[in-house]
Coordinates of C-alpha atoms in Angstrom, one line a residue:
Chain A
X1 CA -129.3 -28.9 -136.6
X2 CA -126.7 -30.1 -134.2
X3 CA -127.3 -33.6 -133.0
X4 CA -127.2 -32.8 -129.4
X5 CA -127.7 -35.9 -127.3
X6 CA -127.7 -34.3 -123.9
X7 CA -124.3 -35.0 -122.4
X8 CA -121.5 -32.5 -122.5
X9 CA -118.3 -34.3 -123.4
X10 CA -115.8 -31.5 -123.7
X11 CA -116.1 -28.2 -121.9
X12 CA -113.6 -25.4 -121.4
X13 CA -114.1 -22.5 -119.0
X14 CA -112.2 -19.3 -119.4
X15 CA -109.3 -21.2 -121.1
X16 CA -106.2 -19.0 -121.6
X17 CA -102.9 -19.9 -123.1
X18 CA -100.4 -17.1 -123.1
X19 CA -96.9 -17.2 -124.5
X20 CA -95.2 -14.2 -122.9
X21 CA -97.3 -11.3 -124.1
X22 CA -99.0 -13.2 -126.8
X23 CA -102.5 -14.3 -126.0
X24 CA -102.7 -17.3 -128.3
X25 CA -105.9 -18.5 -126.6
X26 CA -107.9 -16.0 -124.5
X27 CA -110.9 -16.7 -122.3
X28 CA -112.4 -19.5 -124.4
X29 CA -115.7 -21.1 -123.3
X30 CA -116.4 -24.0 -125.4
X31 CA -118.9 -26.9 -125.2
X32 CA -119.2 -30.1 -127.2
X33 CA -122.0 -32.5 -126.8
X34 CA -121.9 -36.3 -127.2
X35 CA -121.9 -37.5 -130.8
X36 CA -121.4 -34.0 -132.0
X37 CA -119.2 -33.2 -135.0
X38 CA -117.6 -29.8 -134.6
X39 CA -115.1 -28.0 -136.9
X40 CA -112.8 -25.4 -135.6
X41 CA -111.8 -22.9 -138.3
X42 CA -110.0 -19.6 -138.3
X43 CA -107.1 -17.8 -140.0
X44 CA -103.5 -18.6 -139.2
X45 CA -102.6 -17.7 -135.7
X46 CA -106.2 -17.6 -134.6
X47 CA -105.4 -20.0 -131.8
X48 CA -107.2 -23.2 -133.0
X49 CA -104.1 -25.4 -132.9
X50 CA -103.1 -23.9 -129.5
X51 CA -106.6 -24.6 -128.2
X52 CA -106.4 -28.1 -129.6
X53 CA -103.1 -28.7 -127.8
X54 CA -104.6 -27.5 -124.5
X55 CA -107.4 -30.1 -125.0
X56 CA -104.9 -32.9 -125.7
X57 CA -102.5 -32.1 -122.9
X58 CA -99.7 -31.1 -125.2
X59 CA -99.8 -27.6 -123.6
X60 CA -100.6 -26.7 -120.0
X61 CA -103.1 -23.7 -120.1
X62 CA -102.1 -20.5 -118.4
X63 CA -105.6 -20.2 -116.9
X64 CA -109.0 -21.7 -117.1
X65 CA -110.3 -25.3 -117.1
X66 CA -110.6 -28.2 -119.4
X67 CA -113.3 -30.7 -118.6
X68 CA -113.6 -34.0 -120.5
X69 CA -116.8 -35.9 -119.6
X70 CA -116.9 -33.8 -116.4
X71 CA -113.4 -34.7 -115.3
X72 CA -110.9 -31.9 -114.8
X73 CA -108.1 -32.5 -117.3
X74 CA -106.5 -29.1 -117.0
X75 CA -102.8 -29.6 -117.4
X76 CA -103.1 -33.3 -117.7
X77 CA -100.4 -35.3 -119.6
X78 CA -101.3 -36.4 -123.2
X79 CA -101.4 -40.0 -122.1
X80 CA -103.9 -39.2 -119.4
X81 CA -106.2 -37.6 -121.9
X82 CA -105.8 -40.5 -124.3
X83 CA -106.4 -42.9 -121.4
X84 CA -109.9 -41.7 -121.1
X85 CA -110.6 -43.2 -124.5
X86 CA -109.9 -40.1 -126.6
X87 CA -108.4 -40.6 -130.0
X88 CA -106.0 -37.9 -131.1
X89 CA -104.4 -37.0 -134.4
X90 CA -101.9 -34.2 -134.5
X91 CA -101.2 -31.7 -137.2
X92 CA -97.8 -33.1 -138.2
X93 CA -98.2 -36.8 -138.9
X94 CA -97.1 -38.5 -135.7
X95 CA -96.5 -42.1 -136.5
X96 CA -93.9 -44.8 -135.6
X97 CA -91.6 -44.5 -138.6
X98 CA -89.5 -47.6 -137.9
X99 CA -92.6 -49.9 -137.5
X100 CA -94.8 -51.4 -140.2
X101 CA -98.4 -50.3 -140.7
X102 CA -99.6 -53.4 -138.9
X103 CA -97.4 -52.7 -135.9
X104 CA -98.4 -49.1 -135.7
X105 CA -102.1 -50.1 -135.5
X106 CA -101.3 -52.9 -133.1
X107 CA -99.6 -50.6 -130.6
X108 CA -102.7 -48.5 -130.6
X109 CA -105.2 -51.4 -130.2
X110 CA -103.1 -53.2 -127.7
X111 CA -103.5 -50.3 -125.3
X112 CA -107.1 -51.4 -124.7
X113 CA -107.3 -55.1 -125.7
X114 CA -105.4 -58.3 -125.4
X115 CA -103.2 -59.5 -128.2
X116 CA -105.9 -61.6 -130.0
X117 CA -108.5 -58.9 -130.0
X118 CA -106.0 -56.3 -130.9
X119 CA -104.9 -58.3 -134.0
X120 CA -108.5 -58.8 -135.0
X121 CA -109.2 -55.1 -134.7
X122 CA -106.0 -54.3 -136.7
X123 CA -107.1 -56.6 -139.6
X124 CA -110.6 -55.1 -139.5
X125 CA -109.2 -51.5 -139.6
X126 CA -106.8 -52.3 -142.4
X127 CA -109.6 -53.6 -144.5
X128 CA -111.8 -50.7 -143.7
X129 CA -109.1 -48.1 -144.6
X130 CA -107.9 -50.1 -147.5
X131 CA -104.4 -50.3 -146.3
X132 CA -103.9 -54.0 -147.2
X133 CA -101.3 -53.4 -149.9
X134 CA -99.0 -51.6 -147.6
X135 CA -99.6 -53.3 -144.2
X136 CA -96.1 -54.8 -144.1
X137 CA -94.4 -51.6 -145.1
X138 CA -92.5 -49.4 -142.7
X139 CA -94.1 -46.0 -142.2
X140 CA -90.9 -44.1 -143.0
X141 CA -91.2 -45.4 -146.6
X142 CA -94.8 -44.3 -147.2
X143 CA -96.1 -41.1 -148.9
X144 CA -97.4 -38.3 -146.8
X145 CA -101.1 -39.1 -147.5
X146 CA -100.6 -42.7 -146.6
X147 CA -99.0 -41.8 -143.3
X148 CA -101.9 -39.5 -142.6
X149 CA -104.2 -42.5 -143.2
X150 CA -102.3 -44.8 -141.0
X151 CA -102.5 -42.2 -138.2
X152 CA -106.2 -42.0 -138.7
X153 CA -106.2 -45.8 -138.6
X154 CA -104.4 -45.7 -135.2
X155 CA -107.2 -43.4 -133.9
X156 CA -110.0 -45.6 -135.3
X157 CA -108.6 -48.9 -134.2
X158 CA -108.7 -47.9 -130.6
X159 CA -112.5 -47.3 -130.9
X160 CA -112.5 -44.0 -129.1
X161 CA -115.7 -42.2 -127.9
X162 CA -114.2 -38.8 -128.5
X163 CA -111.9 -38.0 -131.5
X164 CA -109.8 -34.9 -131.8
X165 CA -108.3 -34.3 -135.2
X166 CA -105.9 -31.5 -136.1
X167 CA -105.9 -30.9 -139.9
X168 CA -106.7 -34.5 -141.0
X169 CA -106.8 -33.6 -144.7
X170 CA -103.6 -31.6 -144.8
X171 CA -101.5 -32.6 -147.8
X172 CA -104.0 -35.2 -149.0
X173 CA -105.0 -35.6 -152.6
X174 CA -108.6 -34.8 -153.7
X175 CA -109.7 -38.3 -153.5
X176 CA -108.0 -38.9 -150.2
X177 CA -109.7 -35.8 -148.8
X178 CA -113.0 -37.1 -149.9
X179 CA -112.4 -40.5 -148.3
X180 CA -111.3 -38.8 -145.1
X181 CA -114.6 -36.9 -145.0
X182 CA -116.5 -40.2 -145.4
X183 CA -114.4 -41.8 -142.7
X184 CA -115.2 -38.9 -140.4
X185 CA -118.9 -39.3 -141.0
X186 CA -118.5 -42.9 -140.1
X187 CA -116.6 -42.2 -136.9
X188 CA -119.2 -39.7 -136.0
X189 CA -121.9 -42.5 -135.8
X190 CA -120.3 -43.7 -132.6
X191 CA -118.3 -40.9 -131.3
X192 CA -118.0 -37.1 -130.9
X193 CA -115.4 -35.3 -133.0
X194 CA -113.5 -32.0 -133.0
X195 CA -111.8 -31.3 -136.3
X196 CA -109.4 -28.4 -136.7
X197 CA -109.3 -27.7 -140.4
X198 CA -108.1 -25.2 -143.0
X199 CA -109.6 -26.6 -146.1
X200 CA -112.9 -25.0 -146.7
X201 CA -114.1 -27.6 -149.2
X202 CA -113.4 -30.3 -146.7
X203 CA -115.3 -28.5 -144.0
X204 CA -118.3 -28.1 -146.3
X205 CA -118.2 -31.9 -146.9
X206 CA -118.4 -32.7 -143.2
X207 CA -119.6 -29.8 -141.2
X208 CA -122.6 -29.5 -139.0
X209 CA -121.6 -26.7 -136.6
X210 CA -118.5 -24.7 -137.0
X211 CA -116.6 -22.7 -134.4
X212 CA -114.7 -19.7 -135.9
X213 CA -111.6 -18.7 -134.0
X214 CA -110.2 -15.2 -134.3
X215 CA -107.3 -13.7 -132.3
X216 CA -107.4 -16.3 -129.6
X217 CA -111.2 -16.1 -129.0
X218 CA -114.3 -17.6 -130.5
X219 CA -115.8 -15.1 -132.9
X220 CA -118.9 -17.1 -133.7
X221 CA -120.4 -20.6 -133.6
X222 CA -122.9 -21.5 -136.3
X223 CA -123.4 -23.5 -139.5
X224 CA -120.9 -23.1 -142.3
X225 CA -123.6 -21.4 -144.4
X226 CA -124.4 -18.9 -141.7
X227 CA -120.7 -18.2 -141.2
X228 CA -120.2 -17.7 -144.9
X229 CA -123.0 -15.2 -144.9
X230 CA -121.8 -13.3 -141.9
X231 CA -120.0 -10.0 -142.7
X232 CA -117.6 -10.1 -139.7
X233 CA -116.6 -13.7 -140.4
X234 CA -116.0 -12.9 -144.1
X235 CA -113.7 -10.0 -143.1
X236 CA -111.5 -12.0 -140.7
X237 CA -111.3 -15.2 -142.7
X238 CA -113.3 -15.8 -145.7
X239 CA -112.9 -12.3 -147.2
X240 CA -109.7 -13.0 -148.9
X241 CA -111.0 -16.3 -150.3
X242 CA -114.5 -15.6 -151.4
Chain B
X1 CA -99.6 -64.3 -128.0
X2 CA -97.3 -66.8 -126.5
X3 CA -97.1 -68.7 -129.7
X4 CA -96.5 -65.5 -131.5
X5 CA -93.7 -64.5 -129.2
X6 CA -92.1 -67.9 -129.5
X7 CA -92.3 -67.7 -133.3
X8 CA -90.7 -64.3 -133.3
X9 CA -88.0 -65.6 -131.0
X10 CA -86.8 -68.2 -133.4
X11 CA -83.5 -66.4 -134.3
X12 CA -83.0 -65.7 -130.6
X13 CA -83.3 -69.4 -129.8
X14 CA -80.9 -70.2 -132.7
X15 CA -78.2 -67.9 -131.3
X16 CA -78.8 -69.1 -127.8
X17 CA -78.2 -72.7 -129.1
X18 CA -75.0 -71.6 -130.8
X19 CA -74.0 -70.1 -127.4
X20 CA -74.7 -73.4 -125.7
X21 CA -72.6 -75.4 -128.2
X22 CA -69.8 -72.9 -127.6
X23 CA -70.2 -73.2 -123.9
X24 CA -69.6 -76.9 -123.9
X25 CA -67.1 -77.1 -126.7
X26 CA -64.8 -74.2 -125.8
X27 CA -63.2 -75.7 -122.6
X28 CA -62.4 -78.9 -124.6
X29 CA -60.7 -77.0 -127.4
X30 CA -59.2 -73.9 -125.9
X31 CA -56.5 -73.4 -123.3
X32 CA -57.2 -72.4 -119.8
X33 CA -55.7 -69.0 -120.3
X34 CA -58.0 -68.3 -123.2
X35 CA -61.0 -69.5 -121.2
X36 CA -60.2 -67.2 -118.3
X37 CA -59.9 -64.3 -120.8
X38 CA -63.2 -65.3 -122.4
X39 CA -64.9 -65.0 -119.0
X40 CA -64.0 -61.3 -119.0
X41 CA -65.2 -60.9 -122.6
X42 CA -68.5 -62.7 -121.7
X43 CA -69.0 -60.2 -118.8
X44 CA -68.5 -57.3 -121.1
X45 CA -70.9 -58.9 -123.6
X46 CA -73.6 -58.9 -120.9
X47 CA -72.9 -55.2 -120.4
X48 CA -73.2 -54.6 -124.2
X49 CA -76.5 -56.6 -124.1
X50 CA -77.9 -54.3 -121.5
X51 CA -77.0 -51.2 -123.5
X52 CA -78.4 -52.9 -126.6
X53 CA -81.7 -53.2 -124.7
X54 CA -82.0 -49.7 -123.4
X55 CA -80.4 -47.8 -126.3
X56 CA -81.3 -50.1 -129.2
X57 CA -84.9 -50.8 -128.1
X58 CA -85.6 -48.2 -125.5
X59 CA -84.0 -45.4 -127.5
X60 CA -82.3 -44.2 -124.3
X61 CA -78.7 -43.2 -125.0
X62 CA -77.2 -44.0 -121.7
X63 CA -73.6 -42.9 -121.8
X64 CA -72.9 -44.4 -118.4
X65 CA -74.0 -48.0 -118.6
X66 CA -70.6 -48.9 -117.1
X67 CA -71.8 -47.0 -113.9
X68 CA -74.3 -49.8 -113.4
X69 CA -71.8 -52.5 -114.4
X70 CA -69.2 -51.1 -111.9
X71 CA -71.7 -50.5 -109.2
X72 CA -72.9 -54.2 -109.6
X73 CA -69.3 -55.3 -109.4
X74 CA -68.5 -53.3 -106.3
X75 CA -71.8 -54.2 -104.6
X76 CA -71.1 -57.9 -105.3
X77 CA -67.6 -57.8 -104.0
X78 CA -68.4 -55.8 -100.8
X79 CA -71.4 -58.0 -100.1
X80 CA -69.5 -61.2 -100.8
X81 CA -66.7 -60.2 -98.4
X82 CA -69.2 -59.3 -95.7
X83 CA -71.5 -62.3 -96.1
X84 CA -68.8 -64.8 -96.8
X85 CA -71.2 -66.3 -99.3
X86 CA -71.5 -65.1 -103.0
X87 CA -75.0 -66.3 -103.8
X88 CA -76.8 -63.6 -101.8
X89 CA -74.2 -61.2 -102.9
X90 CA -75.2 -61.6 -106.5
X91 CA -78.8 -60.8 -105.6
X92 CA -77.7 -57.8 -103.5
X93 CA -75.6 -56.5 -106.4
X94 CA -78.5 -56.7 -108.9
X95 CA -81.0 -55.2 -106.5
X96 CA -78.8 -52.3 -105.3
X97 CA -77.9 -51.4 -108.9
X98 CA -81.5 -51.6 -110.1
X99 CA -82.7 -49.5 -107.2
X100 CA -80.0 -46.9 -107.9
X101 CA -81.0 -46.9 -111.6
X102 CA -84.6 -46.6 -110.7
X103 CA -83.9 -43.6 -108.4
X104 CA -81.7 -41.9 -111.0
X105 CA -84.2 -42.7 -113.8
X106 CA -87.1 -41.4 -111.8
X107 CA -85.5 -37.9 -111.9
X108 CA -84.5 -38.2 -115.5
X109 CA -87.7 -39.5 -117.0
X110 CA -90.3 -37.9 -114.7
X111 CA -88.3 -34.7 -115.0
X112 CA -88.7 -35.1 -118.8
X113 CA -84.9 -34.5 -119.3
X114 CA -84.1 -34.5 -123.0
X115 CA -82.0 -37.1 -124.7
X116 CA -78.8 -35.1 -124.9
X117 CA -78.9 -34.2 -121.2
X118 CA -79.6 -37.8 -120.4
X119 CA -76.3 -38.8 -122.0
X120 CA -74.6 -36.0 -120.1
X121 CA -76.1 -36.9 -116.7
X122 CA -75.4 -40.6 -117.0
X123 CA -71.8 -40.0 -118.1
X124 CA -71.3 -37.5 -115.2
X125 CA -72.7 -40.0 -112.7
X126 CA -70.1 -42.5 -114.0
X127 CA -67.2 -40.1 -113.7
X128 CA -68.4 -39.1 -110.2
X129 CA -68.1 -42.8 -109.2
X130 CA -64.7 -42.9 -110.8
X131 CA -63.3 -39.9 -108.9
X132 CA -65.0 -40.9 -105.6
X133 CA -63.8 -44.4 -105.5
X134 CA -60.3 -43.5 -106.5
X135 CA -60.1 -41.4 -103.4
X136 CA -61.0 -44.2 -101.0
X137 CA -57.5 -45.7 -100.4
X138 CA -57.3 -45.0 -96.7
X139 CA -58.1 -47.7 -94.1
X140 CA -61.0 -45.5 -92.9
X141 CA -62.9 -46.2 -96.2
X142 CA -64.5 -49.5 -95.6
X143 CA -67.9 -51.0 -95.7
X144 CA -68.3 -53.7 -93.1
X145 CA -65.2 -55.9 -93.5
X146 CA -64.5 -54.7 -97.0
X147 CA -61.8 -52.1 -97.6
X148 CA -62.5 -50.1 -100.8
X149 CA -58.9 -49.8 -101.6
X150 CA -59.1 -46.6 -103.7
X151 CA -57.1 -46.8 -106.9
X152 CA -56.0 -50.4 -106.4
X153 CA -59.6 -51.6 -105.9
X154 CA -60.8 -54.6 -104.0
X155 CA -60.1 -58.3 -104.8
X156 CA -63.3 -60.1 -105.4
X157 CA -64.0 -63.5 -103.7
X158 CA -64.6 -66.2 -106.3
X159 CA -68.1 -67.6 -106.7
X160 CA -69.0 -70.5 -104.4
X161 CA -71.6 -73.1 -104.8
X162 CA -75.0 -71.9 -103.7
X163 CA -75.4 -74.7 -101.2
X164 CA -71.8 -74.9 -99.9
X165 CA -70.0 -71.6 -99.2
X166 CA -66.7 -73.3 -98.7
X167 CA -66.4 -74.8 -102.1
X168 CA -65.2 -72.2 -104.6
X169 CA -65.5 -72.4 -108.3
X170 CA -62.3 -72.7 -110.3
X171 CA -61.8 -70.3 -113.3
X172 CA -62.8 -73.0 -115.8
X173 CA -66.1 -73.5 -113.9
X174 CA -66.7 -69.7 -113.7
X175 CA -66.6 -69.8 -117.5
X176 CA -69.6 -72.1 -117.5
X177 CA -71.5 -69.8 -115.1
X178 CA -70.6 -66.7 -117.2
X179 CA -71.7 -68.4 -120.4
X180 CA -74.9 -69.6 -118.9
X181 CA -75.6 -66.2 -117.5
X182 CA -75.0 -64.6 -120.9
X183 CA -77.3 -67.1 -122.6
X184 CA -80.1 -66.6 -120.0
X185 CA -79.8 -62.8 -120.1
X186 CA -79.9 -63.0 -123.9
X187 CA -83.0 -65.2 -123.9
X188 CA -84.6 -62.9 -121.3
X189 CA -83.9 -59.7 -123.2
X190 CA -84.9 -61.4 -126.5
X191 CA -88.2 -62.4 -124.9
X192 CA -88.7 -59.0 -123.3
X193 CA -88.5 -57.1 -126.6
X194 CA -91.3 -59.2 -128.0
X195 CA -93.7 -58.7 -125.2
X196 CA -96.2 -55.9 -125.0
X197 CA -93.9 -53.9 -122.8
X198 CA -91.0 -54.3 -125.2
X199 CA -93.0 -53.4 -128.2
X200 CA -94.4 -50.3 -126.5
X201 CA -90.8 -49.3 -125.6
X202 CA -89.9 -49.5 -129.3
X203 CA -92.9 -47.4 -130.2
X204 CA -91.8 -44.8 -127.6
X205 CA -88.3 -44.9 -129.2
X206 CA -89.9 -44.2 -132.6
X207 CA -92.2 -41.4 -131.4
X208 CA -92.7 -40.6 -127.8
X209 CA -95.5 -38.1 -128.4
X210 CA -97.5 -40.6 -130.5
X211 CA -97.2 -43.3 -127.8
X212 CA -98.5 -40.8 -125.2
X213 CA -101.3 -39.8 -127.5
X214 CA -102.3 -43.5 -127.6
X215 CA -102.5 -43.5 -123.9
X216 CA -99.1 -44.9 -122.8
X217 CA -97.2 -43.3 -120.0
X218 CA -93.8 -43.1 -121.7
X219 CA -92.1 -42.1 -118.4
X220 CA -93.0 -45.4 -116.8
X221 CA -91.9 -47.5 -119.7
X222 CA -88.6 -45.7 -120.0
X223 CA -88.0 -46.0 -116.3
X224 CA -88.8 -49.7 -116.5
X225 CA -86.5 -50.6 -119.4
X226 CA -83.7 -48.4 -117.9
X227 CA -84.0 -50.2 -114.6
X228 CA -84.0 -53.7 -116.2
X229 CA -81.0 -52.7 -118.3
X230 CA -79.1 -51.6 -115.2
X231 CA -79.9 -54.9 -113.5
X232 CA -78.5 -56.8 -116.4
X233 CA -75.4 -54.6 -116.5
X234 CA -75.0 -55.5 -112.8
X235 CA -74.9 -59.2 -113.7
X236 CA -72.2 -58.4 -116.2
X237 CA -70.3 -56.6 -113.4
X238 CA -70.6 -59.7 -111.1
X239 CA -69.2 -61.8 -113.9
X240 CA -66.5 -59.3 -114.6
X241 CA -65.0 -59.2 -111.1
X242 CA -65.1 -63.0 -111.2
X243 CA -63.2 -63.1 -114.4
X244 CA -60.6 -60.5 -113.5
X245 CA -60.4 -61.4 -109.8
X246 CA -60.7 -57.8 -108.6
X247 CA -62.6 -54.6 -109.3
X248 CA -60.9 -51.2 -109.6
X249 CA -62.3 -47.7 -110.2
X250 CA -61.0 -47.9 -113.7
X251 CA -64.2 -49.6 -114.6
X252 CA -65.9 -46.2 -114.3
X253 CA -63.4 -44.5 -116.7
X254 CA -64.4 -42.5 -119.7
X255 CA -62.6 -45.0 -121.8
X256 CA -64.8 -47.8 -120.7
X257 CA -68.0 -45.7 -120.9
X258 CA -67.1 -44.9 -124.6
X259 CA -66.2 -48.4 -125.4
X260 CA -69.6 -49.7 -124.4
X261 CA -71.2 -47.3 -126.9
X262 CA -68.8 -48.4 -129.6
X263 CA -69.8 -52.1 -129.2
X264 CA -73.4 -51.2 -129.7
X265 CA -72.7 -48.9 -132.6
X266 CA -70.5 -51.5 -134.4
X267 CA -72.9 -54.4 -133.6
X268 CA -76.0 -52.5 -134.5
X269 CA -78.7 -50.8 -132.6
X270 CA -82.0 -52.6 -132.6
X271 CA -80.4 -56.0 -132.5
X272 CA -79.2 -58.0 -129.5
X273 CA -76.8 -60.5 -131.1
X274 CA -74.9 -57.6 -132.9
X275 CA -73.6 -55.8 -129.9
X276 CA -72.8 -59.2 -128.2
X277 CA -70.8 -60.3 -131.2
X278 CA -69.1 -57.0 -131.6
X279 CA -68.0 -57.1 -127.9
X280 CA -66.2 -60.4 -128.5
X281 CA -64.7 -59.2 -131.8
X282 CA -63.4 -55.9 -130.4
X283 CA -62.2 -57.6 -127.2
X284 CA -60.0 -59.9 -129.1
X285 CA -58.9 -57.2 -131.5
X286 CA -57.7 -55.1 -128.5
X287 CA -56.0 -58.1 -126.9
X288 CA -54.2 -58.8 -130.2
X289 CA -53.2 -55.2 -130.6
X290 CA -51.9 -55.2 -127.0
X291 CA -49.3 -57.7 -128.2
X292 CA -47.7 -55.3 -130.6
X293 CA -46.4 -51.8 -130.4
X294 CA -46.8 -50.6 -134.0
X295 CA -50.3 -49.2 -133.7
X296 CA -51.9 -47.5 -130.7
X297 CA -54.9 -49.4 -129.4
X298 CA -57.1 -46.4 -128.9
X299 CA -56.2 -45.1 -132.4
X300 CA -57.4 -48.3 -133.9
X301 CA -60.7 -48.2 -131.9
X302 CA -61.2 -44.6 -132.9
X303 CA -60.7 -45.5 -136.6
X304 CA -63.2 -48.4 -136.3
X305 CA -65.8 -46.1 -134.7
X306 CA -65.4 -43.5 -137.4
X307 CA -65.5 -46.1 -140.2
X308 CA -68.7 -47.5 -138.8
X309 CA -70.4 -44.2 -138.1
X310 CA -69.7 -43.1 -141.7
X311 CA -69.9 -46.3 -143.7
X312 CA -72.0 -48.8 -141.7
X313 CA -74.2 -46.5 -139.6
X314 CA -76.7 -49.2 -138.8
X315 CA -74.0 -51.5 -137.5
X316 CA -73.1 -55.0 -138.6
X317 CA -76.1 -57.1 -137.7
X318 CA -78.8 -54.9 -139.3
X319 CA -76.7 -54.4 -142.4
X320 CA -76.3 -58.1 -142.8
X321 CA -80.0 -58.7 -142.2
X322 CA -80.9 -56.0 -144.8
X323 CA -78.6 -57.7 -147.3
X324 CA -80.0 -61.1 -146.8
X325 CA -83.6 -59.8 -147.0
X326 CA -82.8 -57.9 -150.2
X327 CA -81.4 -61.2 -151.7
X328 CA -84.4 -63.1 -150.5
X329 CA -86.8 -60.6 -152.1
X330 CA -85.2 -61.4 -155.5
X331 CA -85.4 -65.1 -155.0
X332 CA -89.1 -65.8 -154.0
X333 CA -90.5 -65.6 -157.5
X334 CA -88.7 -68.8 -158.3
X335 CA -89.6 -70.4 -155.0
X336 CA -93.3 -69.5 -155.4
X337 CA -93.6 -71.0 -158.8
X338 CA -92.1 -74.2 -157.6
X339 CA -94.2 -74.3 -154.4
X340 CA -97.6 -73.7 -156.0
X341 CA -98.1 -77.1 -157.7
X342 CA -97.1 -78.9 -154.5
X343 CA -99.8 -77.1 -152.5
X344 CA -102.4 -77.9 -155.1
X345 CA -101.5 -81.5 -155.0
X346 CA -101.8 -81.4 -151.2
X347 CA -105.3 -80.0 -151.5

């Protein structure tokens, strides 16, 4: 079912993130294999986004360890995580509003390549994501969905081997959501992915293995079908939807 | 990339060329008094340029850019008195100031101090310099041979030729040096903002978290641009005490700290020529206002600041650019239609 190819790329051991008395993430042991595509789901406040922020260095965990490709990245700065070759997209679109689409992608590509190669990669990505019409426009003037796409482009253009996406389909139209799912499948051909998502339809489009978060811990880890069939899972999350 | 940078720098070269023309034309047209005055304005323009770099491009609102300007001026003066030669004194001034800024910036940026507190800290540092140096009037306050002079300041030795420490430059020659320094600083900053370093700094200004998530250590970039900006401000300081002939603690006053911010706001953040031009304009406005007693100088500056913040929030240069671009957008239809047959013919 899961396309395990041996190597563990992300591992957390006993990961905890407490805010005062609130245990947003509590004792999470999580493993992701190379080329795996994993969705994190769960109701609001289940701790998925907090867990995501611990992985990406936006939060320093209270306890536990984060290992990326065997390296201890617990409490690392976001740039240190990204410098391993990890592509990250946050929940709120984080883009460079004052720069054009071209420049946004260039800054991402230029981290890894010289100017010529970076520009070639930018053109390639712009074609791939069909951003040609807006490539000279400033991000601040684009619609929400387009900004999400540009941010995905910034992830893709850097050719990461591990991609972490927090709600990539949030606020997208139906068609955009569908294309995002296609893009994720494509990224998955060369890299491992963790996708935090709320949109169940979207998860059904892309999912292999799903990790269900509940009250700061992992409730279960299985296929979407198995989770939908599970009574406990339906109670905490799917119950009010199904 | 080099070709790309040079292409992007075309406007920069254009303004630098205008500066060169001015440099050689002005002494033939203007009176000596005006030329000496201009030297001071040029020094202040270098200061504005340094803030235009770190605030306009780096997004770092340094409220105490005059601290680096004044520190450079004092370091130059003290070093020049002690060495008896101004050439190494210039290097010392720039290096001491940059080192000071690097140390201060290290705590600010690696301590992840937020923008508001950065403004507070830099302003406080400026005012500490102001109070400290004002209290150094006794004969016991001296560095080497140089008396600090407290409130009255120190008189600065004029620049001498690099190869001959006994031949001093006359004020009309200092003007050439100042103008050349301004043009070189302008070209350097204009080049810097188009390099990878400069463009990453702009990206950090736009969204620091995003830049970090792309793998850039924003702290290092901010520290870098802050330190370079301080070094340029120090060059302005060196020119300033050559234009005025002395350096006093007044340079660190709140008034001057605020004035620097006003130049950049009026000229426009995110441009270089804007703040430089605004400095000259406001310098001459305040000089002109000094000659009359009807309107208070500070009142007029205050009104200008308010008018700009409310009505021209982007500043002069970006507003003019937007206006020209908007006009050009309307025009190209006609241009394209005319251009097409020509290209076909060429093929």
